[in-house]
Coordinates of C-alpha atoms in Angstrom, one line a residue:
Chain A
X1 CA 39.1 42.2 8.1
X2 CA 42.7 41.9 6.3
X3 CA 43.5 39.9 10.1
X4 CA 40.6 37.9 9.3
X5 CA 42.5 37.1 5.5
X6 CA 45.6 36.1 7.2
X7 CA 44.2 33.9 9.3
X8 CA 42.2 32.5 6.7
X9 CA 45.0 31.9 4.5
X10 CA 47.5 30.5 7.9
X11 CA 44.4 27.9 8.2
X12 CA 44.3 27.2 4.8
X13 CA 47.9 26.2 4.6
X14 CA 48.2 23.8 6.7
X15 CA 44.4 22.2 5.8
X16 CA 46.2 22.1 2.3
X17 CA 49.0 19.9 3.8
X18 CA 46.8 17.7 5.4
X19 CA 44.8 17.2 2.2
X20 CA 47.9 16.8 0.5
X21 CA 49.1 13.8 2.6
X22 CA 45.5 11.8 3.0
X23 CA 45.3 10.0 -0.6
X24 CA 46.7 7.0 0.2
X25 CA 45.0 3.5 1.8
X26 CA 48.1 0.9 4.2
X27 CA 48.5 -2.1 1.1
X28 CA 47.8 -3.9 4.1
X29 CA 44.6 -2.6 5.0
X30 CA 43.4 -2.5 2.0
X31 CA 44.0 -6.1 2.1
X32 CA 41.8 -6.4 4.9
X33 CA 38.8 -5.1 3.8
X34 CA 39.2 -6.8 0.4
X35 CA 39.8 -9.8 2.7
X36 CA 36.4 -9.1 4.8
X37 CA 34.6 -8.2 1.6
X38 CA 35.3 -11.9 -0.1
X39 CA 34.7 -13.5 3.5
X40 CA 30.8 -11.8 3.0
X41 CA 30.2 -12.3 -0.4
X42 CA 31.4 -16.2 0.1
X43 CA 29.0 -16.1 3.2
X44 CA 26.6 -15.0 1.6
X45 CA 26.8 -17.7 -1.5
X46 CA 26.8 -20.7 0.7
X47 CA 23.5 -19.9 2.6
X48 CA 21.7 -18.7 -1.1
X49 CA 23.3 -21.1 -3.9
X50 CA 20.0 -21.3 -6.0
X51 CA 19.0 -17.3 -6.0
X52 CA 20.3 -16.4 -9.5
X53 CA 17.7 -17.4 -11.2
X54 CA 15.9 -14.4 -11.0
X55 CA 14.2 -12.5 -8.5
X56 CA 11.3 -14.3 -8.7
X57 CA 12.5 -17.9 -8.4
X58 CA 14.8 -16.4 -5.4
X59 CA 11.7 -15.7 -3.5
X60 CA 9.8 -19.0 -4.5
X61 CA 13.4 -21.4 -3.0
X62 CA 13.5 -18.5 0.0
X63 CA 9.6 -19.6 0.7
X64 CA 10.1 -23.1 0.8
X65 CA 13.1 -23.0 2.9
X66 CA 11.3 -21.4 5.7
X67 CA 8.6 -24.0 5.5
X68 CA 11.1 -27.1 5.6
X69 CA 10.9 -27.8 1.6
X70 CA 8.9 -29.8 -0.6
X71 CA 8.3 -32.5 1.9
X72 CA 6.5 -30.2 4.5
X73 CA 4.4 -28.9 1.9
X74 CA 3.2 -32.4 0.6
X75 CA 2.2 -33.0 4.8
X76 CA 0.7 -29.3 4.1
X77 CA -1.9 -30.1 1.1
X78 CA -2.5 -33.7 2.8
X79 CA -3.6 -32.0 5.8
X80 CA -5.5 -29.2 4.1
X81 CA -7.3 -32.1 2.4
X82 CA -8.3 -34.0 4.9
X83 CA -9.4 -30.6 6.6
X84 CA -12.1 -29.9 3.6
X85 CA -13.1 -33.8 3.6
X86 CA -14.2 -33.8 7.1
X87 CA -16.0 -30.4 6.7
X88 CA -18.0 -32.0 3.6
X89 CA -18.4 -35.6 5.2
X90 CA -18.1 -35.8 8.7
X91 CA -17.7 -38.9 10.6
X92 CA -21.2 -39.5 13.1
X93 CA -19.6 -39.0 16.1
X94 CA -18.9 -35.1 14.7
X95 CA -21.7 -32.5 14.7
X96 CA -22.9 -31.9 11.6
X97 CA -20.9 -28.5 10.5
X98 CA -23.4 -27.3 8.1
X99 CA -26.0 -27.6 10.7
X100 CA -23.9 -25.5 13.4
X101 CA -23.6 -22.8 11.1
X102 CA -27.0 -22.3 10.1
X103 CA -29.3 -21.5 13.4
X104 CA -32.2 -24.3 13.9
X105 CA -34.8 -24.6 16.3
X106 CA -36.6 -27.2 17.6
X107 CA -39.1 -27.8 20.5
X108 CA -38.3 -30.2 23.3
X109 CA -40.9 -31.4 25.7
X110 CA -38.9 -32.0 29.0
X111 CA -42.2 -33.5 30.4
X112 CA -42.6 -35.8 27.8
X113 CA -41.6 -39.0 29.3
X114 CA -43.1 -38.5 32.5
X115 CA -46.4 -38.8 33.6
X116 CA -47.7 -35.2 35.5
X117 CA -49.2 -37.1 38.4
X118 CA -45.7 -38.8 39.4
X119 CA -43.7 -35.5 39.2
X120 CA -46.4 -34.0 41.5
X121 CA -46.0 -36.8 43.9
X122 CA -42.6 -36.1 44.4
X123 CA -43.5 -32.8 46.7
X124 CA -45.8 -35.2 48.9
Chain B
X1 CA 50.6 9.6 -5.3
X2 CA 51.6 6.3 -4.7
X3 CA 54.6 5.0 -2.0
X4 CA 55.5 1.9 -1.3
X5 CA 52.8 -0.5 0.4
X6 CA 50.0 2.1 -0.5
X7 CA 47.2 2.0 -2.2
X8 CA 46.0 5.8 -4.1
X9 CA 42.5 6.3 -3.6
X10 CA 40.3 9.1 -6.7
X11 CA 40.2 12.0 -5.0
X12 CA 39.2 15.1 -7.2
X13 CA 41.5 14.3 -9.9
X14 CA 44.7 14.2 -8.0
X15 CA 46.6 11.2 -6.8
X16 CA 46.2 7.8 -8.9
X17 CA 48.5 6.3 -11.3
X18 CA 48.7 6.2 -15.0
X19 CA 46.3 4.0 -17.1
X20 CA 47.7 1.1 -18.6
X21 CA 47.1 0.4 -22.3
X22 CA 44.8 -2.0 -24.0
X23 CA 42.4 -3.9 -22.4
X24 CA 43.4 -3.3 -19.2
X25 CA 42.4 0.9 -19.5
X26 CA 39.2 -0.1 -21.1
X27 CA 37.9 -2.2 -17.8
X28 CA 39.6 0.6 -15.9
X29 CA 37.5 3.1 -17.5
X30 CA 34.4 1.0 -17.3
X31 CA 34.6 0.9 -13.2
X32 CA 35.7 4.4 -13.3
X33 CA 32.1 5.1 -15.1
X34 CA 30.1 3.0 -12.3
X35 CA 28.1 4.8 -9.7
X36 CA 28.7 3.7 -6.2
X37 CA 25.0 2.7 -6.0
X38 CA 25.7 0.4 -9.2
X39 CA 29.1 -1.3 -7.7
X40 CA 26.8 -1.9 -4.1
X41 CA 24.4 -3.8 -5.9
X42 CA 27.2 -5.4 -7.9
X43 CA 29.0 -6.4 -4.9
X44 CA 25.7 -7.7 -3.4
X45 CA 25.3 -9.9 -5.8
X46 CA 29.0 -11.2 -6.1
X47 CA 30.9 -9.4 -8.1
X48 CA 34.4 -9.5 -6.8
X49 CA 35.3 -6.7 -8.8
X50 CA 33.0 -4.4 -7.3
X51 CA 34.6 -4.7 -4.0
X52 CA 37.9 -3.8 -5.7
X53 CA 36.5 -0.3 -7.1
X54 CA 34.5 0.4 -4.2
X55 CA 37.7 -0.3 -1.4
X56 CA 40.1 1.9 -4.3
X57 CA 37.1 4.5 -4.2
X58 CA 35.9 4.8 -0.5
X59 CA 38.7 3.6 1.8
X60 CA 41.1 5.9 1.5
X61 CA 38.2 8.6 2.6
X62 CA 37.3 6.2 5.4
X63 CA 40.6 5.6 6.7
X64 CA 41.8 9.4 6.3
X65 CA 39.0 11.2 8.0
X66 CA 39.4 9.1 10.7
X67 CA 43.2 9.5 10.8
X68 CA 42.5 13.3 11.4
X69 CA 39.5 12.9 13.4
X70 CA 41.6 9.8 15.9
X71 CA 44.4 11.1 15.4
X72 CA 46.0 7.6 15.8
X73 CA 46.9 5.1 13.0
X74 CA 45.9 1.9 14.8
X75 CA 42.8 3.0 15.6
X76 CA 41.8 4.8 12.5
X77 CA 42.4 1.7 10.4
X78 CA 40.3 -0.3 12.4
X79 CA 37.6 2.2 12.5
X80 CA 38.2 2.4 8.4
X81 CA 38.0 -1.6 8.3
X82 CA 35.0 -1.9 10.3
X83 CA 32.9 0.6 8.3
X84 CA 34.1 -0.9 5.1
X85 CA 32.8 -4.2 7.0
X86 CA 29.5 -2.3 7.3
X87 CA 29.0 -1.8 3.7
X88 CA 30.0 -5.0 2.6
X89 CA 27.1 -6.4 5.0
X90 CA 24.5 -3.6 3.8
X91 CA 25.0 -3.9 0.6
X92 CA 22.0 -6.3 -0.3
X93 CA 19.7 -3.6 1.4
X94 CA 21.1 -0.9 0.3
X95 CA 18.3 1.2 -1.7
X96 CA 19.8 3.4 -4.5
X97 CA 18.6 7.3 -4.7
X98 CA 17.8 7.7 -1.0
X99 CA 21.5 8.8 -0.1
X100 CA 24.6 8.7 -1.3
X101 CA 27.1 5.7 -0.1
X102 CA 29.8 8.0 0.5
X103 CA 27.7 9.8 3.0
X104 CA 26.2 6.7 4.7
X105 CA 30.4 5.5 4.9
X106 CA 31.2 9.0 6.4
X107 CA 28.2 8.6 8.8
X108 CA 29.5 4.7 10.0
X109 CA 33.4 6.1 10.7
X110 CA 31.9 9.4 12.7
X111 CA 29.6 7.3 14.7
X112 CA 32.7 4.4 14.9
X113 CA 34.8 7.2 16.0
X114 CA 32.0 8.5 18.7
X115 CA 31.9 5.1 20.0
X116 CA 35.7 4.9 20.3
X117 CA 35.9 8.5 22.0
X118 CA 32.7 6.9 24.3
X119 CA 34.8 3.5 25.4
X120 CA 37.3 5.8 26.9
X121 CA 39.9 4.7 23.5
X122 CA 42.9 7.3 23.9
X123 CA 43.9 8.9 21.0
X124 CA 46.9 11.0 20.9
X125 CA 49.2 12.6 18.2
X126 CA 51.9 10.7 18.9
X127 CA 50.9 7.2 16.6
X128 CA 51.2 9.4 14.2
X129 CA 54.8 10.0 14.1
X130 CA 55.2 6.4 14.0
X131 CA 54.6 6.1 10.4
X132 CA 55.5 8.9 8.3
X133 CA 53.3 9.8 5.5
X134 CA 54.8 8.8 2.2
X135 CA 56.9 11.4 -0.1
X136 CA 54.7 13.6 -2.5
X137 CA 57.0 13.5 -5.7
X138 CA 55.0 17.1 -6.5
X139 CA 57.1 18.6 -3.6
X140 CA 60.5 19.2 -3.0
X141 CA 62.0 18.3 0.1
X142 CA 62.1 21.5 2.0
X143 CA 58.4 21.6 1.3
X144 CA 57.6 18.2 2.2
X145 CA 59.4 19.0 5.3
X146 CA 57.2 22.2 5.8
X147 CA 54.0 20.0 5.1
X148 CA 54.8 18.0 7.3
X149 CA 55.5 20.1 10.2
X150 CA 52.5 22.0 9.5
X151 CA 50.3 18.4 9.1
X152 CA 51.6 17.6 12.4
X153 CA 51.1 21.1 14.4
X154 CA 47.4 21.2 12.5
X155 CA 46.5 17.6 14.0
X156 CA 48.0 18.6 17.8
X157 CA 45.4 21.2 17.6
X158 CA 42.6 19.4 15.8
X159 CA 43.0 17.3 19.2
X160 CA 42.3 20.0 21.3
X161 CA 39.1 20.7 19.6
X162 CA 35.6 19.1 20.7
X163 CA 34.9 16.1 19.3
X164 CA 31.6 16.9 17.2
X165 CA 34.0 21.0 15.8
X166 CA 36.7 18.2 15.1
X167 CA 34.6 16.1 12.7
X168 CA 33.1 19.3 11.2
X169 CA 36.3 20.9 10.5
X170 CA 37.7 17.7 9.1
X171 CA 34.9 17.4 6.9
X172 CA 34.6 20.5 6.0
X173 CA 38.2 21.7 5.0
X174 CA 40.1 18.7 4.7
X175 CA 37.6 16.2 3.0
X176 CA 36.3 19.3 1.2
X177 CA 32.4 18.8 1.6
X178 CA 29.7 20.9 1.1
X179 CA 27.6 21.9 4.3
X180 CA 24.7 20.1 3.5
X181 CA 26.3 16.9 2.9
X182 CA 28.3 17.1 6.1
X183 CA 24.4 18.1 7.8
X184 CA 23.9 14.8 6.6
X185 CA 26.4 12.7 8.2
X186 CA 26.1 14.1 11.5
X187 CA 22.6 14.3 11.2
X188 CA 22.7 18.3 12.5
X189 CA 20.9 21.0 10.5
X190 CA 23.1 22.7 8.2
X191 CA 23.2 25.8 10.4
X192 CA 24.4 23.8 13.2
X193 CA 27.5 23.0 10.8
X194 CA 28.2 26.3 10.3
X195 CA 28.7 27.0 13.6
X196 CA 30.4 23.9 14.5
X197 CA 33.4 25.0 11.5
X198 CA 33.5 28.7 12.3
X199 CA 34.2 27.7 16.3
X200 CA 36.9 25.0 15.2
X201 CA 38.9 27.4 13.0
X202 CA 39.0 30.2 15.8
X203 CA 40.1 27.5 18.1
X204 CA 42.3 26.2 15.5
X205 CA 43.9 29.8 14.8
X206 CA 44.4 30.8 18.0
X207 CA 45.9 27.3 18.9
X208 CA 48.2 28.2 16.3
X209 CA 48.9 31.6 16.4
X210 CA 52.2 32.2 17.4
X211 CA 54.0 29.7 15.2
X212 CA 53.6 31.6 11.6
X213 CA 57.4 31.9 11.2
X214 CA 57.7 28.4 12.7
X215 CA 55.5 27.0 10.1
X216 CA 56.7 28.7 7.2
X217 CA 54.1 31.0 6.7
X218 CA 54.5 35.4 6.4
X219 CA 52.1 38.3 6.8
X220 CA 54.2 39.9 3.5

């Protein structure tokens, strides 16, 4: 055990040099990272110049960036418009989309224009 | 603990330099009162002087652990830079309470120094003589010369150690951490950091047995 304290103590010598010598950051590499830090933060200010305003605002400019802006979302409501306008008043050559959604029947006499004795005559 | 073209980092109370009066002590005092979490989200959102506190506060740590871990100069700067590089990039998602940034810096320099070990970088002792380590004032010359021999026969045989007992027992008893928090960084269990320390020192003592007189050190 009293070997085990020496060695202890031997170890902790020289772990107290070594703490001893490791306070101190190069001038010059703390220039560096100071360097890369401002090189970030300037990155980041040129793609986000309007996101100050709070977070809120931040996420409204972010939205409208990934859209293409105010001009895509005019062409977005115009075409959301026109969408509803053909669903409530659709042009005759369109099926009527009220009447594809609900299910209506009808009877349809396939025999109706032609006369029974022809259609028999047909098998000689 | 300042030398020429260095920069003191906090460290437990020792090192720095004195406050200046005035106004000067009062902003001083103000960072000094920040949390790292709080100068993160400062930095992320511009602050300039955040970056300032936080490369004061954390680089020295970065750039010393992997000093002892590399045990070369060149390399452990870049591995400090590029961590520091790390956190400047995180810093808008970094989420306060969920660790501390110390640890996650820790974590990027072992992993940086992993990597380095992996591509086959050589590290040797020797870059470290290149640059002495500036004077301690505290210590007369004799015992800066006995520091240093012992700093330098301490790092040979850190070298000699595996990589993951080295990181532990750099961690551990130079950088001072608690188990846990050194569990976290290399993401082992804490009883796995026990064993990783006790095998480094009996490496370390029997790598250095012999050399007790050498070093300065008696049994009496």
């Amino acid at each position: 055990m009293a070997e085990n304290h020496i060695e202890d103590g031997f170890l902790e010598a020289h772990f107290a040099a070594a703490r001893r010598s490791s306070g101190d950051l190069p001038a010059a590499l703390a220039a560096r990272m100071l360097a890369d830090a401002a090189g970030v933060q300037a990155a980041r200010a040129a793609v986000a110049p309007a996101g100050r305003a709070g977070s809120g605002a931040g996420l409204v400019q972010q939205f409208l960036r990934v859209l293409g802006g105010w001009p895509t979302m005019g062409g977005l409501a115009a075409a959301c418009a026109a969408g509803v306008w053909l669903g409530v008043a659709p042009p005759d050559f369109l099926p009527d989309p009220v009447g594809l959604m609900v299910q209506q029947s009808s009877d349809v006499n396939l025999l109706d224009s032609y006369a029974l004795s022809s259609v028999l005559a047909e098998d000689g | 603990m300042t030398g020429a073209g260095n920069i003191s980092g906090p460290r437990g109370g020792r090192g720095g330099s004195a406050a200046p009066p005035g106004g000067q002590a009062s902003a001083q005092d103000e960072d000094a009162s920040l949390s790292d979490d709080a100068l993160v989200a400062l930095f992320a959102n511009g602050d300039a002087r955040a970056a300032h506190v936080l490369t004061a506060r954390l680089g020295p740590r970065s750039y010393a652990v992997a000093l002892r871990v590399l045990g070369d100069r060149d390399e452990a700067e870049d591995v400090a830079q590029e961590a520091m590089m790390r956190l400047w990039r995180m810093a808008p998602d970094w989420r306060p309470g969920e660790a501390k940034v110390s640890t996650w810096l820790y974590r990027v320099v072992m992993n940086l120094c992993l990597d380095r070990k992996r591509r086959g970088k050589r590290a040797g002792t020797a870059r470290l003589d290149d640059v002495p380590d500036p004077p301690d004032p505290g210590r007369s010359a004799p015992e800066r010369m006995q520091d240093g021999a012992r700093i330098d026969a301490l790092q040979a045989a850190l070298m000699e150690l595996p990589e993951r007992q080295r990181q532990a027992v750099v961690l551990r008893h130079i950088e001072e951490l608690s188990n846990p928090e050194i569990a976290g960084i290399m993401e082992i269990s804490v009883e796995a950091v026990e064993s990783l320390t006790a095998r480094g020192k009996r490496a370390l003592a029997a790598a250095l047995a012999g050399r007790r007189e050498e070093l300065g050190y008696s049994d009496g």
